CSV table of C-alpha atoms in Angstrom, one decimal:
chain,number,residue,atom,x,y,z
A,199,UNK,CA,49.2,81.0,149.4
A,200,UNK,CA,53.1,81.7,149.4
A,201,UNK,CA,55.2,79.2,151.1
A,202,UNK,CA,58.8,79.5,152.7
A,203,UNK,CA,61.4,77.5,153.6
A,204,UNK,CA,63.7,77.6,156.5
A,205,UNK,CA,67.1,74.8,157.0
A,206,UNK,CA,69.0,74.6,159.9
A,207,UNK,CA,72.3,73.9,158.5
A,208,UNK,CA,74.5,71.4,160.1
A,209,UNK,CA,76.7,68.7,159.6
A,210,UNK,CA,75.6,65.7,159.5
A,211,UNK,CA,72.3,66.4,159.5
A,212,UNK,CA,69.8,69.4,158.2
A,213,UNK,CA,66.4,70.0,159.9
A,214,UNK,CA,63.8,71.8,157.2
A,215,UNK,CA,60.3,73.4,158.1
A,216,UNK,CA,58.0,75.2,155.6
A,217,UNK,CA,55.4,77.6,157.0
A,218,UNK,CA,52.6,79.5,155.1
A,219,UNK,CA,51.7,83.3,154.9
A,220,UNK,CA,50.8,82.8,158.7
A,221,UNK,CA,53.4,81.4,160.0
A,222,UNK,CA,51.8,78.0,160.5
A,223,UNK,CA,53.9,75.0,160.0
A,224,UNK,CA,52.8,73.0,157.0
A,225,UNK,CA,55.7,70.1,156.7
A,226,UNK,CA,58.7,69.7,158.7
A,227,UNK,CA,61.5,66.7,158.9
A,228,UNK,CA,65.2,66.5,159.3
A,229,UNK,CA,67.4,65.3,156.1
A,230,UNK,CA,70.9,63.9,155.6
A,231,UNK,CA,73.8,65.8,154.2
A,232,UNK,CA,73.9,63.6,151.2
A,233,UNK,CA,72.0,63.6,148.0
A,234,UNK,CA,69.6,61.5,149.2
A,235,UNK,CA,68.9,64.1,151.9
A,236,UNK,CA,68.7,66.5,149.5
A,237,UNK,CA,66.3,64.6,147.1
A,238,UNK,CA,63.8,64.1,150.0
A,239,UNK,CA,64.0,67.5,150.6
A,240,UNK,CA,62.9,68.3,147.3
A,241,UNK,CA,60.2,65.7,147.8
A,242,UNK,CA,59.2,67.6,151.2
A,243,UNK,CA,59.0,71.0,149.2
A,244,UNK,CA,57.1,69.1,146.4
A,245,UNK,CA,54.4,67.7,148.2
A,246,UNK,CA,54.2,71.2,150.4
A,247,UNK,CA,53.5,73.1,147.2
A,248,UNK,CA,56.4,73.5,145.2
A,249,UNK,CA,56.5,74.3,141.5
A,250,UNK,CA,59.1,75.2,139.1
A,251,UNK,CA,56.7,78.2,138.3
A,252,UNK,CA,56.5,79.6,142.0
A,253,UNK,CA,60.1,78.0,143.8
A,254,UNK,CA,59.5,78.4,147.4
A,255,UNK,CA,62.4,80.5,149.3
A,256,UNK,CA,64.7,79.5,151.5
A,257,UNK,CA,66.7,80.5,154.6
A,258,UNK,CA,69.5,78.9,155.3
A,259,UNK,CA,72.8,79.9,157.6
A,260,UNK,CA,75.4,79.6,154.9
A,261,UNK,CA,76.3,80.6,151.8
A,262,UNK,CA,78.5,78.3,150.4
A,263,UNK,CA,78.8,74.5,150.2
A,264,UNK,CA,77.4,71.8,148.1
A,265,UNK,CA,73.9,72.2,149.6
A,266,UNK,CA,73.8,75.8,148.7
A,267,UNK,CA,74.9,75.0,145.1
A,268,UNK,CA,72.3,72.5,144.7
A,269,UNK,CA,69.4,74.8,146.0
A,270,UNK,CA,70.7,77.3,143.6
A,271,UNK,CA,70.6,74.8,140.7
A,272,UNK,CA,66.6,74.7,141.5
A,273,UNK,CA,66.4,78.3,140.1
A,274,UNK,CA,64.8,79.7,143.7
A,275,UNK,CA,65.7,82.5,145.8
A,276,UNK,CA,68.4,81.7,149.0
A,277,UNK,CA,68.3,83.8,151.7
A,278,UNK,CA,72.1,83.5,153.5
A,279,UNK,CA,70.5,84.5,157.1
A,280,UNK,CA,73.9,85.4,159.3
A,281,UNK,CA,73.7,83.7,162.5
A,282,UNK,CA,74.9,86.8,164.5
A,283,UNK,CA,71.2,87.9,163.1
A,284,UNK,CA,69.3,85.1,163.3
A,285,UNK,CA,70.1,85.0,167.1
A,286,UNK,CA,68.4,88.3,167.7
A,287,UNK,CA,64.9,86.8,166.1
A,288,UNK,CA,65.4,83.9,168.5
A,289,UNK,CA,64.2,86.0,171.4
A,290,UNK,CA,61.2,87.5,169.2
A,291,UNK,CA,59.8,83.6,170.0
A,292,UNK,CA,61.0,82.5,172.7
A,293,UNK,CA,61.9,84.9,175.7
A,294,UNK,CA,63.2,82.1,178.1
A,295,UNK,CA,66.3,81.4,175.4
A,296,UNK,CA,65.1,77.8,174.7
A,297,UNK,CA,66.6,76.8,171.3
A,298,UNK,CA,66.5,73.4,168.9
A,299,UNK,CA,67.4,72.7,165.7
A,300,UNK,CA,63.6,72.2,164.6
A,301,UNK,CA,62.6,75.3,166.0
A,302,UNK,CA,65.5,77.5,164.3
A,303,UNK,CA,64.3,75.5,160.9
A,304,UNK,CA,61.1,77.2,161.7
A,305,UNK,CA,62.7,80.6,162.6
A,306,UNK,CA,64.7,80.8,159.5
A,307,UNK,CA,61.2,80.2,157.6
A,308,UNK,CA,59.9,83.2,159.7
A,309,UNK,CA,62.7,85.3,158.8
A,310,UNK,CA,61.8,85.1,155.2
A,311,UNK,CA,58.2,85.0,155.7
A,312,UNK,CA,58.2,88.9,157.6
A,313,UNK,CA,61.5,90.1,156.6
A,314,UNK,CA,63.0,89.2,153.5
A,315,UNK,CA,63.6,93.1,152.9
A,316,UNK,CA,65.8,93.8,154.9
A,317,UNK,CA,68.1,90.4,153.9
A,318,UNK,CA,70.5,90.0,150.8
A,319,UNK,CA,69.4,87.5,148.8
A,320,UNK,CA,72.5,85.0,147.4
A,321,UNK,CA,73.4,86.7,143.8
A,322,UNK,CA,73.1,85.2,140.9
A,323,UNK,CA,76.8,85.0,140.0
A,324,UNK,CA,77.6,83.7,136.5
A,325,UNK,CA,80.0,80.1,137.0
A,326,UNK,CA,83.0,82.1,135.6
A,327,UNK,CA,82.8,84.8,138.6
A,328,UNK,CA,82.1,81.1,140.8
A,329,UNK,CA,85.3,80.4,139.6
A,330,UNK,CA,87.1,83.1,140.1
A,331,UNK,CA,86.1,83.4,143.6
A,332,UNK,CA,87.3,80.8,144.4
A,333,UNK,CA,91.3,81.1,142.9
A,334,UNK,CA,90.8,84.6,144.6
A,335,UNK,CA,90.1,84.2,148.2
A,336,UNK,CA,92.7,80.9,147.5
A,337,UNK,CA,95.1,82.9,146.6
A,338,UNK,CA,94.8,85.8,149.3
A,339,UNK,CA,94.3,82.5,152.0
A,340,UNK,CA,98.2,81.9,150.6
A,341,UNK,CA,99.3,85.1,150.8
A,342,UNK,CA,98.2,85.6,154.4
A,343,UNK,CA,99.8,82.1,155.5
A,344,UNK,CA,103.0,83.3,153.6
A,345,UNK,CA,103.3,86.2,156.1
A,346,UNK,CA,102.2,84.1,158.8
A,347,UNK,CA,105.3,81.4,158.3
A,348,UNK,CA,107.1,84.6,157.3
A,349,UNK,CA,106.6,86.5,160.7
A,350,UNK,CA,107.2,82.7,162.9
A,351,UNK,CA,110.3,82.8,160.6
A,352,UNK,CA,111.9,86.4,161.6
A,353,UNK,CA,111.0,86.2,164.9
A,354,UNK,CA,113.2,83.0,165.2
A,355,UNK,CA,115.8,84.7,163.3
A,356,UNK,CA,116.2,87.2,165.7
A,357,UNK,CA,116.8,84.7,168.1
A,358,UNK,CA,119.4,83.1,166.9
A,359,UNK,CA,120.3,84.4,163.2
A,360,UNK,CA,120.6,87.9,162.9
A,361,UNK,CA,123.1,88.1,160.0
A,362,UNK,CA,120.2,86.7,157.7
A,363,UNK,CA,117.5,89.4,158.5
A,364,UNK,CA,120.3,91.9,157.6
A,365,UNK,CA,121.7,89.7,154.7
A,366,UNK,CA,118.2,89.9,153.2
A,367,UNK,CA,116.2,93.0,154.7
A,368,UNK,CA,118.6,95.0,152.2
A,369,UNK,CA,117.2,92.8,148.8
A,370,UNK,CA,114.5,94.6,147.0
A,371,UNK,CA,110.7,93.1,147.1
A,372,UNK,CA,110.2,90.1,148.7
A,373,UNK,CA,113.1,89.9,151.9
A,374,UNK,CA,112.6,86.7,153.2
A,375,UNK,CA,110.2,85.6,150.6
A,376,UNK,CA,112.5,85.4,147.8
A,377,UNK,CA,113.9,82.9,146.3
A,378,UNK,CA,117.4,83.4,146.8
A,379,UNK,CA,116.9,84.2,150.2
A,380,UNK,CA,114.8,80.8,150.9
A,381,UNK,CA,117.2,79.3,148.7
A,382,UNK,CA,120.5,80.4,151.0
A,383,UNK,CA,118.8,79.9,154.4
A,384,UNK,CA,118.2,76.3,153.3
A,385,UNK,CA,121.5,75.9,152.4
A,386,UNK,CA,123.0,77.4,155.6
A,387,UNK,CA,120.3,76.6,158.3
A,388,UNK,CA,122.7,78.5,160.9
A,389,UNK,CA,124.8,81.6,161.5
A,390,UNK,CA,127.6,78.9,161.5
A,391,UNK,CA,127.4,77.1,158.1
A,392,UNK,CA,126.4,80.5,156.7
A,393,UNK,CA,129.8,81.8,157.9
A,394,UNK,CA,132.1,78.7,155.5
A,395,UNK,CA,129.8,79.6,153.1
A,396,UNK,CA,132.1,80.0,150.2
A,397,UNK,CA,131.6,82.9,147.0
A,398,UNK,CA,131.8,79.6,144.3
A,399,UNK,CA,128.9,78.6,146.8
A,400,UNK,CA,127.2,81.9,146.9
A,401,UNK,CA,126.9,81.8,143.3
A,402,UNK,CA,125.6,78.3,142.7
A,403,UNK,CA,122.6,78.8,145.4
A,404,UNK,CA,121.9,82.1,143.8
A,405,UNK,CA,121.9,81.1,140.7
A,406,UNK,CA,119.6,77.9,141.3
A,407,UNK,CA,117.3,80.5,142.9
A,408,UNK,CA,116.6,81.8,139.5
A,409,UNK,CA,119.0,85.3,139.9
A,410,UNK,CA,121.0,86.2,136.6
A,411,UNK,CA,122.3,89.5,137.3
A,412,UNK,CA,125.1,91.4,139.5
A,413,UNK,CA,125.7,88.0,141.4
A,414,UNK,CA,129.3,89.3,142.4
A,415,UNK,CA,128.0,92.9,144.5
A,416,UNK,CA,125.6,90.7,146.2
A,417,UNK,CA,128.3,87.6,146.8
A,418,UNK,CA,130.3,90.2,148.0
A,419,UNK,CA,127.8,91.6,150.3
A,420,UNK,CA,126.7,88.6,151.9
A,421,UNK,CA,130.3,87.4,152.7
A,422,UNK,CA,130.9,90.4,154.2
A,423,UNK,CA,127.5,89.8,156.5
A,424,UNK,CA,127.7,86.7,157.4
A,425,UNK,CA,131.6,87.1,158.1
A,426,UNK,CA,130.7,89.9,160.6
A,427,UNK,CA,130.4,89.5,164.3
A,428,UNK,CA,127.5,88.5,166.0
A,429,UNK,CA,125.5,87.2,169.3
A,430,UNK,CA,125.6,83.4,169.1
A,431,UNK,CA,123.8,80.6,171.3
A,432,UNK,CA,125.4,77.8,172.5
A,433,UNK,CA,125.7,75.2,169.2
A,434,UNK,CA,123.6,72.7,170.3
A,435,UNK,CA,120.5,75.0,170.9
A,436,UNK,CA,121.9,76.6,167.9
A,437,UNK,CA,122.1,73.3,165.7
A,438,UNK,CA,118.2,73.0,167.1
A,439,UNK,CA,117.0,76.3,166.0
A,440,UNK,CA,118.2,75.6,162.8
A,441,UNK,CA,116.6,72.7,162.4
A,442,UNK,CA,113.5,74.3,163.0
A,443,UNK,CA,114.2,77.1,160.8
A,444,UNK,CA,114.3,74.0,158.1
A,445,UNK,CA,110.9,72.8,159.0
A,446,UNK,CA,109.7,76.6,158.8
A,447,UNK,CA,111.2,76.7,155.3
A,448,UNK,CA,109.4,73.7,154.0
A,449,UNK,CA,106.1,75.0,155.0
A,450,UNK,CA,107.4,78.7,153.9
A,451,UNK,CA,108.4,77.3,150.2
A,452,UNK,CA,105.1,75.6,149.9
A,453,UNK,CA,103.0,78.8,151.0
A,454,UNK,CA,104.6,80.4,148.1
A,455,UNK,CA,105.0,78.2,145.4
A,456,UNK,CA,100.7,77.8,146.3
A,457,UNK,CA,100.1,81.8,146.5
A,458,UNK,CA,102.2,82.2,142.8
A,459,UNK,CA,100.1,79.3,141.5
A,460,UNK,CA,96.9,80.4,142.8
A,461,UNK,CA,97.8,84.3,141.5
A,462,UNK,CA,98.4,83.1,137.8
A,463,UNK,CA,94.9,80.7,137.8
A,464,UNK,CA,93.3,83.5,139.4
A,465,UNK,CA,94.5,86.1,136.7
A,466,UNK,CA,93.9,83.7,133.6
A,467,UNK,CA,90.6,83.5,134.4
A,468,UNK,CA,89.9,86.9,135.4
A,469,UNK,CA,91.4,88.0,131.9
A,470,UNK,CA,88.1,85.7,130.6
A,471,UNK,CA,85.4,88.0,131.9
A,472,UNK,CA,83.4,90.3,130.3
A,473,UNK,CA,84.2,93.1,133.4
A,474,UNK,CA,87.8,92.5,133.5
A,475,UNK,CA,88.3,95.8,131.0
A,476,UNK,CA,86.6,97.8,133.3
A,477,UNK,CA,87.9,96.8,136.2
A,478,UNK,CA,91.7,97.1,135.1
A,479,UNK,CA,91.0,100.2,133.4
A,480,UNK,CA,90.9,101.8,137.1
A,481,UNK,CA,94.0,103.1,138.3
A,482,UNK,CA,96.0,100.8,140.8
A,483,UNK,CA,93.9,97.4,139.9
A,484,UNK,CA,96.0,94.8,137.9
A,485,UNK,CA,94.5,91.4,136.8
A,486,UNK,CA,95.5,90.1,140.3
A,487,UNK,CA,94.0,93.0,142.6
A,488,UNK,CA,91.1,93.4,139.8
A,489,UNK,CA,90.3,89.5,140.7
A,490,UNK,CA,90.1,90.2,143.6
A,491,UNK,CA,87.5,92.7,143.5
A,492,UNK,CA,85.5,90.9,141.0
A,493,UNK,CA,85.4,88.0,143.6
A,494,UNK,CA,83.8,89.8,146.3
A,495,UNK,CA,81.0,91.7,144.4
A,496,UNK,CA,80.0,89.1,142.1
A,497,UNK,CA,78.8,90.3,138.5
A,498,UNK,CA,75.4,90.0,139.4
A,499,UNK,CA,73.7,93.7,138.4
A,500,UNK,CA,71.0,93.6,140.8
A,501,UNK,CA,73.2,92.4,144.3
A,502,UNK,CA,73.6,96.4,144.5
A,503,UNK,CA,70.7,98.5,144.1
A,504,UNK,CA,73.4,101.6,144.1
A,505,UNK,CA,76.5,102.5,145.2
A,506,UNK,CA,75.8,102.8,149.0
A,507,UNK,CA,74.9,99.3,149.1
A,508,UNK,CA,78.6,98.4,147.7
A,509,UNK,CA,80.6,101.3,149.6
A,510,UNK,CA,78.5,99.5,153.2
A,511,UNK,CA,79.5,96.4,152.3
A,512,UNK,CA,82.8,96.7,151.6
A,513,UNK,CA,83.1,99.0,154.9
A,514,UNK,CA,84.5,102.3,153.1
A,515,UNK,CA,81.4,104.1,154.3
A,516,UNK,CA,81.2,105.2,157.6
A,517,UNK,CA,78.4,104.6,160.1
A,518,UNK,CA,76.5,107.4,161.8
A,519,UNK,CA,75.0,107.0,165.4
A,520,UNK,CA,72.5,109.5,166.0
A,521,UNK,CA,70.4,110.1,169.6
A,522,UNK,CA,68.8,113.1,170.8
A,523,UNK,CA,71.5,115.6,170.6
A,524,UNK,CA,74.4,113.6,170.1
A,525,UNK,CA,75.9,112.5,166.4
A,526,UNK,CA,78.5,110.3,166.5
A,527,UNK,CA,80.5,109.1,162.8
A,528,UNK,CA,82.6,105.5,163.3
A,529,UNK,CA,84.5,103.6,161.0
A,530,UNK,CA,82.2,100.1,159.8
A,531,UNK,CA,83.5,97.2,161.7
A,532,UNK,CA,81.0,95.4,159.8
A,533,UNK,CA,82.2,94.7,156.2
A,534,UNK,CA,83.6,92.5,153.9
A,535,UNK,CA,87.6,92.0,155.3
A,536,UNK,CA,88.7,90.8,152.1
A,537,UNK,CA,87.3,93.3,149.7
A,538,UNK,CA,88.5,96.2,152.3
A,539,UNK,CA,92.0,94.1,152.7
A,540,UNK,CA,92.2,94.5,148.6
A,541,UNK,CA,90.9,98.7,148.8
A,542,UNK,CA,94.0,99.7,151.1
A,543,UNK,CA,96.8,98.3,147.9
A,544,UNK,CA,94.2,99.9,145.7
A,545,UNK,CA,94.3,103.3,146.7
A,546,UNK,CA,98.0,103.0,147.7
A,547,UNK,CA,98.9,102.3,144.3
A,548,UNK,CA,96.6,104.7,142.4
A,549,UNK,CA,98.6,107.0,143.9
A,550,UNK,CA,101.5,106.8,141.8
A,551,UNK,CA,99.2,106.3,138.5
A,552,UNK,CA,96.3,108.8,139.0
A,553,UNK,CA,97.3,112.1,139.4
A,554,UNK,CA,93.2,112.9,140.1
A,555,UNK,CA,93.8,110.1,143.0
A,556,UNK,CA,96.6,112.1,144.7
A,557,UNK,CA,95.0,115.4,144.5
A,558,UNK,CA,92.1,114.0,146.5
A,559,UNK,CA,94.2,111.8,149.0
A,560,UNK,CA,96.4,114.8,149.5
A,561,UNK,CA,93.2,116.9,149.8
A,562,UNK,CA,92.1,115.3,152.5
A,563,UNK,CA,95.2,114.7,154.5
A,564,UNK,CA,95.4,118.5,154.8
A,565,UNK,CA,91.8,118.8,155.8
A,566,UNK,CA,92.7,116.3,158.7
A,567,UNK,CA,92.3,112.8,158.2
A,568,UNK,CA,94.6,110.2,159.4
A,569,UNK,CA,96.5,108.4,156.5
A,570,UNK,CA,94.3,105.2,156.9
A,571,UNK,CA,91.4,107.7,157.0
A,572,UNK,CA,92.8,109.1,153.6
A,573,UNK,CA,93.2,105.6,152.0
A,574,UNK,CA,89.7,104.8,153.2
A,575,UNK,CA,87.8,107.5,151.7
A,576,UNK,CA,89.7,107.2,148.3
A,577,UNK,CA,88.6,103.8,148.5
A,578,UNK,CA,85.0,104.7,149.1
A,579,UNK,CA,85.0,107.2,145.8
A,580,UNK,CA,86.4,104.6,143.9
A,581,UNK,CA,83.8,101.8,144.7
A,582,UNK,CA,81.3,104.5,143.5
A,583,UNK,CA,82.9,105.1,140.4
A,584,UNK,CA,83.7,101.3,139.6
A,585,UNK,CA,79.7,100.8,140.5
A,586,UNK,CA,78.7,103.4,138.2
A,587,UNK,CA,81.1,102.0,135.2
A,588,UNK,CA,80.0,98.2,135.6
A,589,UNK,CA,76.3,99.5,135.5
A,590,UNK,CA,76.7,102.0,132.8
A,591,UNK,CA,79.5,99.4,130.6
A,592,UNK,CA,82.0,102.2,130.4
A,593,UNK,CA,85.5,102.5,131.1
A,594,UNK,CA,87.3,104.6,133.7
A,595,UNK,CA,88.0,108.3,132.9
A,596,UNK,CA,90.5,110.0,134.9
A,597,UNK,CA,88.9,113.3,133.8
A,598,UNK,CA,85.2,112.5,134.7
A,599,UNK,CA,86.7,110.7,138.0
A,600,UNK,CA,88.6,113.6,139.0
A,601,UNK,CA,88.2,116.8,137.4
A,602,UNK,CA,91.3,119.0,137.1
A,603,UNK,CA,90.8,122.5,139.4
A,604,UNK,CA,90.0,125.4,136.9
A,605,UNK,CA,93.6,127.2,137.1
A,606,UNK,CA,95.0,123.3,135.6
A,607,UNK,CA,92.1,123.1,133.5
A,608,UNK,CA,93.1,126.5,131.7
């Protein structure tokens, strides 16, 4: 008789039912989120049939946290039910839209029991992909808050501080995010100090900010911008919007001192695993981007049965609604956001290192597709290339990836 396991996830408090190949309720009881909870789980499983030999499965509504960790440590399979999904079984019971912790331990248990096919079991990740999971999405978490503080940062520029956004707009890579521009803005919080900023000043703050090289063009420049004539508003709501520009900085220098921390843990150790190689030997991934990736799919062979499975998840394939007569092809909502966030800077920059990359892009920008469109579908022969190499062991070949036409070829 095969047993299966359903946990209601919550808080403080996890409710557990096992059922049998009929669906019949053979121990249920609610646990603690500690480790004694989870010891008299174990002891609930144990006494319901559990063995080392045959681990019972389980459903649960999460796939991270300590609880998922220590079910994994018991060497059984964990089905990550998502609760959009789990509230479509609910009706398959219980018609009037009653619901309870106990009986959505049951459900979960039920899910497993009649349809484990059609649900992604957690991969068995290796604790150096764990790892760099982790330091990944960390690192894109600080990236996205940089902008954030970034964008609350420009916009109150504009209202009171134009001459920075054109002091800085006209710095290569970065803008506001670098260090001389942080480094400045703190020094001259308004359009005011910024104007008796002196050039002996200028060239102390840039050089604390790190910059080595033609410090008198850009000392030059930025006396020349902040000099010029501008909008101002009256200096006490002035001296108060730069005081909150200073609060924005704080947050703004901590955002990226964390995101270039995170990136350089992230990269050391992604440089550690055995698919790093392959994954930076495709055009447009660094150690960085390539982490990224990595951190998504896992390096668990058997998560994707072939490439569709990873080209769906990451949402590069498109959907097809079919009825009657009517066929209709949509973009996937559904997908993994930050494995497609990382495929749009992937396909950008193979661009300019894969001439096989911008044959194809270009190819299907004059057959019609929008430039996203473009990106997208690069994106989507790349995942099947990148599946195909991690399966296979090999490296990428621009030849094999992208064959030249005959007349280049010749």
């Amino acid at each position: 008789m095969h047993l299966y396991c359903g946990i209601d996830w919550a808080t403080e408090h996890h409710d557990v039912a096992v059922v049998d190949d009929g669906g019949r309720v053979v121990a249920r009881c609610r646990v603690s989120n500690d480790a004694a909870g989870f010891a008299q789980l174990l002891t609930v499983l144990a006494e319901a049939g559990d063995s080392a030999d045959d681990p019972i499965p389980v459903g649960i509504e999460t796939d991270r946290g300590l609880w998922v960790a220590a079910l994994r440590e018991t060497g059984r399979v964990i089905y990550p039910i998502n609760p959009l999904a789990a509230s479509r079984y609910r009706s398959r019971y219980a018609v009037s839209g009653a619901k309870s912790d106990a009986t959505d331990a049951v459900l979960l248990a039920n899910i497993v029991r009649t349809d484990a096919a059609a649900h992604r079991p957690l991969p068995a990740d290796t604790e150096l992909a764990g790892a760099i999971r982790v330091l990944a999405r960390a690192q894109q978490d600080a990236v996205w808050a940089r902008q954030q503080i970034g964008n609350q940062i420009r916009d109150l520029l504009k209202d009171f501080y134009p001459a920075a956004i054109v002091a800085f707009d006209e710095l290569p890579s970065g803008g506001l995010a670098r260090p001389d521009a942080r480094t400045i803005l703190a020094a001259a919080p308004t359009p005011a100090q910024a104007a008796k900023l002196t050039p002996a000043r200028l060239r102390r703050l840039l050089v604390k900010a790190g910059r080595r090289r033609e410090l008198d063009r850009d000392i030059d420049r930025l006396r020349a911008v902040f000099a010029d004539t501008y909008l101002h508003q009256p200096p006490m709501v002035e001296n108060a919007m730069g005081i909150q520009l200073t609060a924005l900085l704080r947050q703004f220098d901590a955002a990226c001192a964390a995101a270039d921390e995170l990136a350089e843990a992230a990269s050391a150790h992604f440089e550690q695993h055995p698919d790093a190689a392959i994954i930076t030997s495709f055009p447009g991934l660094g150690n960085l981007t390539g982490a990224r990736v990595l951190a998504e799919i896992g390096d668990d062979r058997a998560r994707f049965a072939d490439a569709r499975g990873l080209k769906a998840f990451a949402g590069s394939a498109p959907i097809t609604r079919a009825s009657g007569k009517k066929t209709v092809v949509l973009h996937r909502h559904i997908k993994n956001r930050r494995l497609a966030a990382v495929g749009s800077m992937w396909a950008l920059t193979s661009l300019r290192a894969s001439p096989g990359a911008r044959r194809h892009f270009d190819a299907r920008r004059t057959a019609g597709d929008w430039n996203r469109q473009a990106q997208r579908h690069l994106f989507n022969k790349f995942l099947g290339q990148l599946h195909h190499c991690l399966q296979t062991g090999q490296l990428y070949n621009e030849h094999r990836a992208f064959p030249p036409p005959l007349p280049l070829a010749a």
